[in-house]
Short mmCIF file of C-alpha atoms in Angstrom, two decimals:
data_model
loop_
_atom_site.label_atom_id
_atom_site.label_comp_id
_atom_site.label_asym_id
_atom_site.label_seq_id
_atom_site.Cartn_x
_atom_site.Cartn_y
_atom_site.Cartn_z
CA MET A 1 5.44 54.36 3.24
CA THR A 2 4.92 53.37 7.02
CA ASN A 3 6.42 50.53 8.91
CA LYS A 4 2.76 49.60 9.16
CA ILE A 5 2.17 49.02 5.96
CA LYS A 6 6.17 47.49 4.89
CA ARG A 7 4.65 44.90 8.46
CA TRP A 8 1.02 44.04 6.54
CA LEU A 9 2.18 44.18 3.17
CA PHE A 10 5.15 41.39 4.29
CA VAL A 11 2.73 39.19 6.09
CA GLY A 12 0.52 39.50 2.48
CA GLY A 13 2.89 38.69 0.76
CA LEU A 14 4.30 35.67 3.23
CA PHE A 15 0.17 34.46 3.24
CA VAL A 16 0.29 34.16 -0.81
CA PHE A 17 3.38 32.39 -0.84
CA VAL A 18 2.08 30.08 1.60
CA ILE A 19 -1.40 29.27 -1.04
CA VAL A 20 0.61 29.07 -3.61
CA VAL A 21 3.08 26.17 -1.93
CA THR A 22 0.03 23.71 -0.31
CA CYS A 23 -1.52 24.30 -3.99
CA PHE A 24 1.62 22.38 -5.80
CA THR A 25 2.54 20.72 -2.28
CA ILE A 26 -1.29 18.45 -1.92
CA PRO A 27 -1.20 17.24 -5.72
CA TRP A 28 2.05 15.99 -5.59
CA VAL A 29 1.67 14.06 -1.64
CA LYS A 30 -1.41 13.02 -3.32
CA SER A 31 0.00 11.38 -6.25
CA SER A 32 3.05 9.98 -3.50
CA VAL A 33 0.55 8.13 -1.69
CA THR A 34 -1.75 6.40 -4.02
CA LYS A 35 0.13 5.23 -7.04
CA PRO A 36 1.59 2.28 -5.45
CA ARG A 37 5.49 2.33 -5.65
CA THR A 38 6.70 -0.94 -8.78
CA ILE A 39 9.19 -2.99 -7.43
CA ARG A 40 11.69 -4.06 -9.27
CA GLN A 41 12.38 -7.73 -8.84
CA SER A 42 15.76 -9.42 -7.72
CA GLN A 43 16.75 -12.40 -9.70
CA MET A 44 16.38 -14.46 -6.55
CA SER A 45 13.22 -15.38 -6.40
CA PRO A 46 13.06 -18.20 -3.68
CA VAL A 47 10.97 -20.94 -2.12
CA ILE A 48 10.01 -20.61 1.47
CA PHE A 49 8.50 -24.30 3.41
CA ILE A 50 6.95 -24.08 6.47
CA PRO A 51 5.94 -27.85 8.13
CA GLY A 52 2.79 -28.14 9.68
CA SER A 53 3.41 -28.99 14.12
CA SER A 54 5.46 -31.54 15.55
CA ALA A 55 7.24 -31.26 12.50
CA GLY A 56 10.80 -29.95 12.60
CA GLN A 57 13.20 -28.48 9.97
CA ASN A 58 14.11 -32.17 7.99
CA ARG A 59 9.87 -32.29 6.94
CA PHE A 60 10.50 -31.98 3.45
CA ASP A 61 14.21 -33.41 3.70
CA ASP A 62 12.11 -36.06 0.53
CA LEU A 63 10.46 -34.17 -1.44
CA PHE A 64 13.33 -32.38 -1.78
CA LYS A 65 15.63 -35.52 -3.00
CA THR A 66 12.90 -36.01 -5.23
CA ILE A 67 12.67 -32.86 -6.89
CA ASN A 68 16.29 -32.40 -7.13
CA SER A 69 16.09 -35.78 -9.20
CA GLY A 70 13.93 -34.98 -11.38
CA GLN A 71 11.40 -37.61 -10.37
CA GLY A 72 7.88 -36.65 -11.30
CA VAL A 73 9.39 -33.24 -12.63
CA ALA A 74 8.48 -31.75 -16.12
CA LYS A 75 11.38 -30.72 -17.42
CA ASN A 76 12.23 -28.41 -20.47
CA VAL A 77 12.92 -29.24 -23.33
CA GLN A 78 15.97 -28.03 -25.22
CA GLY A 79 16.56 -28.51 -29.04
CA GLY A 80 15.08 -32.08 -28.39
CA GLN A 81 16.83 -33.42 -25.18
CA LYS A 82 15.36 -32.49 -21.83
CA SER A 83 17.54 -30.61 -19.20
CA THR A 84 19.23 -32.25 -16.24
CA PRO A 85 17.09 -31.43 -13.49
CA VAL A 86 18.26 -27.82 -11.25
CA GLN A 87 19.52 -28.81 -8.25
CA HIS A 88 18.06 -26.18 -6.00
CA SER A 89 20.39 -25.29 -2.57
CA ILE A 90 18.77 -26.10 0.70
CA VAL A 91 19.22 -23.75 3.61
CA LYS A 92 16.95 -24.32 7.20
CA ILE A 93 16.08 -22.57 9.75
CA THR A 94 14.86 -23.06 13.82
CA VAL A 95 13.82 -20.14 14.80
CA LYS A 96 14.07 -20.84 18.45
CA GLU A 97 12.30 -19.34 21.55
CA ASN A 98 13.77 -16.55 23.10
CA ASP A 99 13.88 -15.06 18.50
CA THR A 100 17.64 -16.25 17.64
CA LEU A 101 18.01 -18.57 14.00
CA GLN A 102 19.65 -22.05 14.50
CA VAL A 103 21.25 -22.39 11.37
CA THR A 104 22.32 -24.88 8.62
CA GLY A 105 23.00 -25.09 4.85
CA GLN A 106 24.13 -21.79 2.60
CA VAL A 107 23.39 -21.27 -1.32
CA ARG A 108 25.36 -21.90 -3.79
CA ALA A 109 26.89 -19.51 -5.69
CA GLY A 110 24.51 -18.54 -8.87
CA ASP A 111 20.84 -21.02 -7.49
CA ASN A 112 18.63 -18.08 -8.18
CA THR A 113 15.62 -20.58 -6.87
CA PRO A 114 16.49 -22.11 -3.88
CA PHE A 115 14.60 -23.89 -0.80
CA PHE A 116 14.84 -21.86 2.15
CA VAL A 117 12.76 -24.01 5.63
CA VAL A 118 11.69 -22.38 8.40
CA ALA A 119 10.80 -24.29 11.22
CA PHE A 120 9.77 -24.30 14.98
CA GLU A 121 11.55 -24.42 18.39
CA ASN A 122 8.52 -24.78 19.78
CA ASN A 123 6.25 -26.67 16.93
CA HIS A 124 3.04 -27.71 19.26
CA ASP A 125 -0.22 -27.38 17.82
CA GLY A 126 -2.94 -24.18 18.85
CA TYR A 127 -3.85 -20.78 18.00
CA ALA A 128 -2.24 -19.20 20.20
CA ASN A 129 1.19 -21.01 19.40
CA ILE A 130 0.19 -20.36 15.60
CA LYS A 131 0.51 -16.64 16.13
CA LYS A 132 3.89 -16.51 18.38
CA GLN A 133 5.30 -19.16 15.07
CA ALA A 134 3.35 -16.43 12.62
CA LYS A 135 5.99 -14.27 14.33
CA TRP A 136 8.76 -16.51 14.59
CA PHE A 137 8.21 -16.51 10.55
CA ASN A 138 8.49 -12.82 10.00
CA ILE A 139 11.89 -12.86 12.13
CA ALA A 140 13.27 -15.72 9.66
CA PHE A 141 11.86 -14.65 6.68
CA ASN A 142 13.50 -10.63 7.33
CA TYR A 143 16.83 -12.71 7.68
CA LEU A 144 16.65 -14.60 4.95
CA ALA A 145 15.70 -11.55 3.28
CA LYS A 146 18.73 -8.93 4.43
CA THR A 147 21.53 -12.22 3.87
CA TYR A 148 20.70 -13.45 0.30
CA ASN A 149 18.87 -9.71 -0.90
CA PHE A 150 15.84 -11.23 -2.80
CA ASN A 151 12.10 -9.17 -2.23
CA ASN A 152 10.12 -11.77 -4.55
CA PHE A 153 9.29 -16.04 -3.30
CA SER A 154 6.92 -17.84 -3.68
CA GLY A 155 5.76 -20.35 -0.55
CA PHE A 156 4.37 -23.17 0.21
CA GLY A 157 2.56 -24.62 3.97
CA HIS A 158 1.44 -28.35 5.24
CA SER A 159 -0.56 -27.98 7.65
CA ASN A 160 -0.03 -25.60 10.26
CA GLY A 161 2.25 -24.51 8.02
CA GLY A 162 -0.14 -22.87 5.82
CA LEU A 163 -1.96 -21.45 9.12
CA ILE A 164 1.07 -19.46 9.54
CA TYR A 165 2.49 -18.02 6.15
CA THR A 166 -1.92 -16.63 6.36
CA LEU A 167 -1.05 -14.85 9.71
CA PHE A 168 2.32 -13.78 7.80
CA LEU A 169 0.77 -12.23 5.00
CA GLU A 170 -2.07 -10.46 7.34
CA ASN A 171 -0.08 -9.46 10.00
CA TYR A 172 3.81 -8.95 9.12
CA PHE A 173 4.28 -9.51 5.17
CA ASN A 174 5.62 -5.45 3.29
CA GLN A 175 3.86 -5.05 0.08
CA SER A 176 5.92 -2.27 -0.43
CA LYS A 177 9.07 -4.75 -0.13
CA PHE A 178 8.24 -8.06 -1.35
CA LYS A 179 6.10 -9.42 -4.08
CA MET A 180 5.02 -13.12 -3.39
CA HIS A 181 4.20 -15.64 -6.36
CA GLU A 182 3.14 -18.62 -5.77
CA LEU A 183 1.64 -19.67 -2.14
CA MET A 184 0.85 -23.54 -2.00
CA MET A 185 -1.06 -25.11 1.50
CA LEU A 186 -1.64 -28.44 1.67
CA GLY A 187 -3.97 -30.00 3.93
CA SER A 188 -4.06 -26.57 6.27
CA PRO A 189 -7.15 -26.76 8.79
CA PHE A 190 -8.36 -23.40 8.61
CA ASN A 191 -11.55 -24.09 10.70
CA LEU A 192 -8.84 -26.80 12.95
CA GLU A 193 -10.57 -29.57 13.80
CA GLU A 194 -14.51 -28.57 13.46
CA LYS A 195 -15.99 -30.61 10.02
CA ASP A 196 -18.73 -28.04 9.99
CA GLN A 197 -18.10 -24.81 7.95
CA SER A 198 -21.27 -22.92 9.48
CA LYS A 199 -19.25 -23.24 13.21
CA ARG A 200 -16.22 -20.48 12.61
CA VAL A 201 -13.00 -21.45 15.27
CA ALA A 202 -12.46 -18.54 16.49
CA MET A 203 -9.07 -18.43 14.15
CA LEU A 204 -10.61 -18.44 10.61
CA ASP A 205 -12.83 -15.60 12.05
CA ASP A 206 -10.35 -13.61 12.31
CA MET A 207 -8.84 -14.62 9.03
CA VAL A 208 -11.55 -13.40 7.87
CA ASP A 209 -11.30 -10.28 9.53
CA ASN A 210 -7.81 -9.83 7.87
CA ARG A 211 -7.81 -11.05 4.23
CA ASN A 212 -8.41 -6.86 2.98
CA LYS A 213 -4.77 -6.93 3.61
CA LEU A 214 -3.37 -10.48 2.14
CA PRO A 215 -1.30 -9.71 -1.50
CA SER A 216 -4.19 -8.67 -4.27
CA SER A 217 -1.90 -10.46 -7.29
CA LEU A 218 -1.51 -13.85 -4.87
CA ASN A 219 -1.68 -16.77 -7.01
CA VAL A 220 -3.56 -19.19 -4.04
CA TYR A 221 -3.22 -23.36 -4.21
CA LEU A 222 -4.99 -25.04 -1.51
CA VAL A 223 -4.38 -28.80 -2.03
CA ALA A 224 -6.56 -31.31 0.59
CA GLY A 225 -6.25 -34.96 0.87
CA THR A 226 -8.27 -37.87 1.07
CA GLU A 227 -8.74 -41.31 2.44
CA ASN A 228 -12.89 -41.22 2.39
CA TYR A 229 -13.50 -37.70 0.90
CA THR A 230 -14.06 -36.43 4.13
CA ASN A 231 -11.04 -36.20 5.30
CA ASP A 232 -6.69 -37.53 5.14
CA GLY A 233 -6.92 -39.46 8.49
CA ILE A 234 -6.01 -35.96 10.71
CA VAL A 235 -7.46 -32.54 8.75
CA PRO A 236 -11.57 -32.48 7.92
CA VAL A 237 -11.73 -31.77 4.20
CA ASP A 238 -14.07 -28.80 4.91
CA SER A 239 -11.68 -27.83 7.35
CA VAL A 240 -9.43 -26.87 4.53
CA TYR A 241 -11.86 -26.20 2.66
CA ALA A 242 -12.53 -23.28 4.71
CA GLY A 243 -9.47 -21.58 3.76
CA LYS A 244 -11.61 -20.01 0.56
CA TYR A 245 -13.29 -17.63 3.22
CA VAL A 246 -10.09 -16.18 3.51
CA TYR A 247 -8.67 -16.17 0.39
CA GLN A 248 -11.47 -16.53 -2.35
CA ASP A 249 -11.82 -13.29 -4.21
CA GLN A 250 -9.34 -11.41 -2.02
CA VAL A 251 -6.38 -13.32 -4.35
CA ALA A 252 -5.87 -13.04 -8.16
CA HIS A 253 -6.02 -16.74 -8.13
CA PHE A 254 -7.20 -19.35 -6.15
CA THR A 255 -7.45 -23.06 -7.33
CA GLU A 256 -8.90 -25.82 -4.84
CA LEU A 257 -7.67 -29.93 -5.39
CA THR A 258 -8.26 -32.89 -3.47
CA VAL A 259 -5.76 -35.60 -3.89
CA THR A 260 -7.25 -38.57 -3.91
CA GLY A 261 -5.65 -42.86 -3.95
CA SER A 262 -2.28 -43.80 -2.66
CA ASP A 263 -0.12 -41.33 -0.76
CA ALA A 264 -3.36 -39.25 0.48
CA GLU A 265 -2.81 -39.04 4.45
CA HIS A 266 -1.90 -36.56 5.65
CA SER A 267 1.71 -37.17 6.51
CA ASP A 268 2.50 -38.12 2.83
CA LEU A 269 0.64 -34.89 1.15
CA PRO A 270 4.47 -33.55 0.36
CA GLN A 271 6.06 -36.20 -1.16
CA ASN A 272 3.20 -37.15 -3.40
CA LYS A 273 3.71 -37.15 -6.47
CA GLN A 274 0.75 -34.93 -7.58
CA ILE A 275 2.05 -32.09 -5.02
CA VAL A 276 5.34 -32.24 -6.71
CA SER A 277 3.92 -32.73 -11.01
CA LEU A 278 1.98 -29.78 -9.32
CA MET A 279 4.86 -27.71 -7.78
CA SER A 280 6.90 -28.57 -10.84
CA GLN A 281 4.03 -26.22 -13.09
CA ASN A 282 3.49 -23.33 -10.69
CA LEU A 283 6.10 -22.75 -7.40
CA LEU A 284 9.09 -23.81 -9.76
CA GLN A 285 8.06 -23.23 -13.34
CA PHE A 286 9.40 -25.68 -14.62
CA GLN A 287 7.03 -25.15 -17.57
CA GLU A 288 5.32 -22.12 -19.94
CA ARG A 289 1.83 -21.59 -17.00
CA GLN A 290 -0.97 -21.93 -19.01
CA PRO A 291 -3.25 -19.68 -19.72
CA ARG A 292 -5.46 -18.57 -16.11
CA MET A 293 -9.53 -18.17 -17.15
CA ASN A 294 -10.79 -14.98 -16.75
CA ASN A 295 -14.11 -13.05 -16.83
CA GLY A 296 -15.52 -13.87 -13.03
CA THR A 297 -15.17 -16.22 -11.01
CA THR A 298 -15.24 -19.91 -12.72
CA ASN A 299 -15.81 -23.07 -10.58
CA GLN A 300 -15.33 -26.29 -12.21
CA LYS A 301 -15.00 -30.17 -10.70
CA SER A 302 -13.19 -32.55 -12.83
CA LYS A 303 -11.90 -36.59 -12.18
CA ASN A 304 -9.48 -37.74 -14.53
CA ASN A 305 -5.87 -39.57 -14.10
CA TYR A 306 -3.49 -37.79 -12.95
CA ASN A 307 0.33 -38.74 -15.17
CA ASN A 308 3.68 -39.54 -13.61
CA PRO A 309 5.54 -36.52 -16.19
CA ASP A 310 8.70 -39.44 -15.84
CA ASN A 311 6.53 -42.55 -17.49
CA ASN A 312 3.65 -41.55 -18.13
CA GLN A 313 1.97 -43.80 -15.79
CA PRO A 314 -1.44 -42.83 -14.13
CA SER A 315 -1.31 -42.31 -10.39
CA SER A 316 -3.99 -41.67 -7.61
CA SER A 317 -6.76 -39.48 -9.27
CA GLN A 318 -7.54 -35.92 -8.73
CA SER A 319 -10.40 -34.30 -7.93
CA SER A 320 -10.04 -30.80 -8.04
CA SER A 321 -12.39 -27.29 -7.70
CA GLY A 322 -10.81 -24.01 -8.93
CA SER A 323 -11.87 -20.45 -8.88
CA SER A 324 -10.60 -17.78 -10.70
CA LYS A 325 -10.42 -14.02 -10.44
CA LYS A 326 -7.96 -11.97 -12.58
CA LYS A 327 -7.35 -8.49 -11.81
#
């Protein structure tokens, strides 16, 4: 056999080999890309709080005292007796403008549902600043996840804190590494000071444009407080509910709630008894969650007395508007 024939046979064999390897490799690559990686959830699942503009890391102290004392919180019942309140550890972070972290507090051994607060040295208002705060929150979040070794969590944002969470989820959140279960936002002005939802500010337009990046398994609770069904003393109710253009039909479950009566002003919302109870039932999961409604999207409005779980006395009235979508 001549060298020329041997050379052609070698080239032909190599070509066949490449074709065979390619045929087996492409389906495997497609399978690896299309199948989402299942996240094995860590035992620790904290709740991470973000305060609004002009507020610091101590913003939620009254709320934490209420929860850790068991006041207004639905309690598990074991053997006919109420269990003692869960004591949540508290860690507070203030992110400096130079991206460094000031950290106080520690997580108690065995506490799998600690409270983390992330505040900012530059806590001023304005869209440009809120975008910076979302970046700073990402720095703090990565520090917390690495330090405490968790990969799932829930979130609580008051006022601009809800906006920071939204920008974080759309621009920084890594869904292949972390799972967010619940997000509760109180008095968050998605359309800033604009009362007319048809007149969208640039921030709301950007959020709507990037809403496809939101986690589809997320459960969202959007809460507005009101003195007169127009605003909570600071934020227009319609600006809060403009958040529906961002989250509705993008997440697993979206609920709008209106809190009225005492402690419904903007600054009072975090320690409002209705809010504490909502946290108990959802973010803290102290009791069995009621089955979600399915069959597409459901809108409902109701008005009723909201009972304090501790003394069964009616507190302020609540009107709610909810929509849910199961995936």
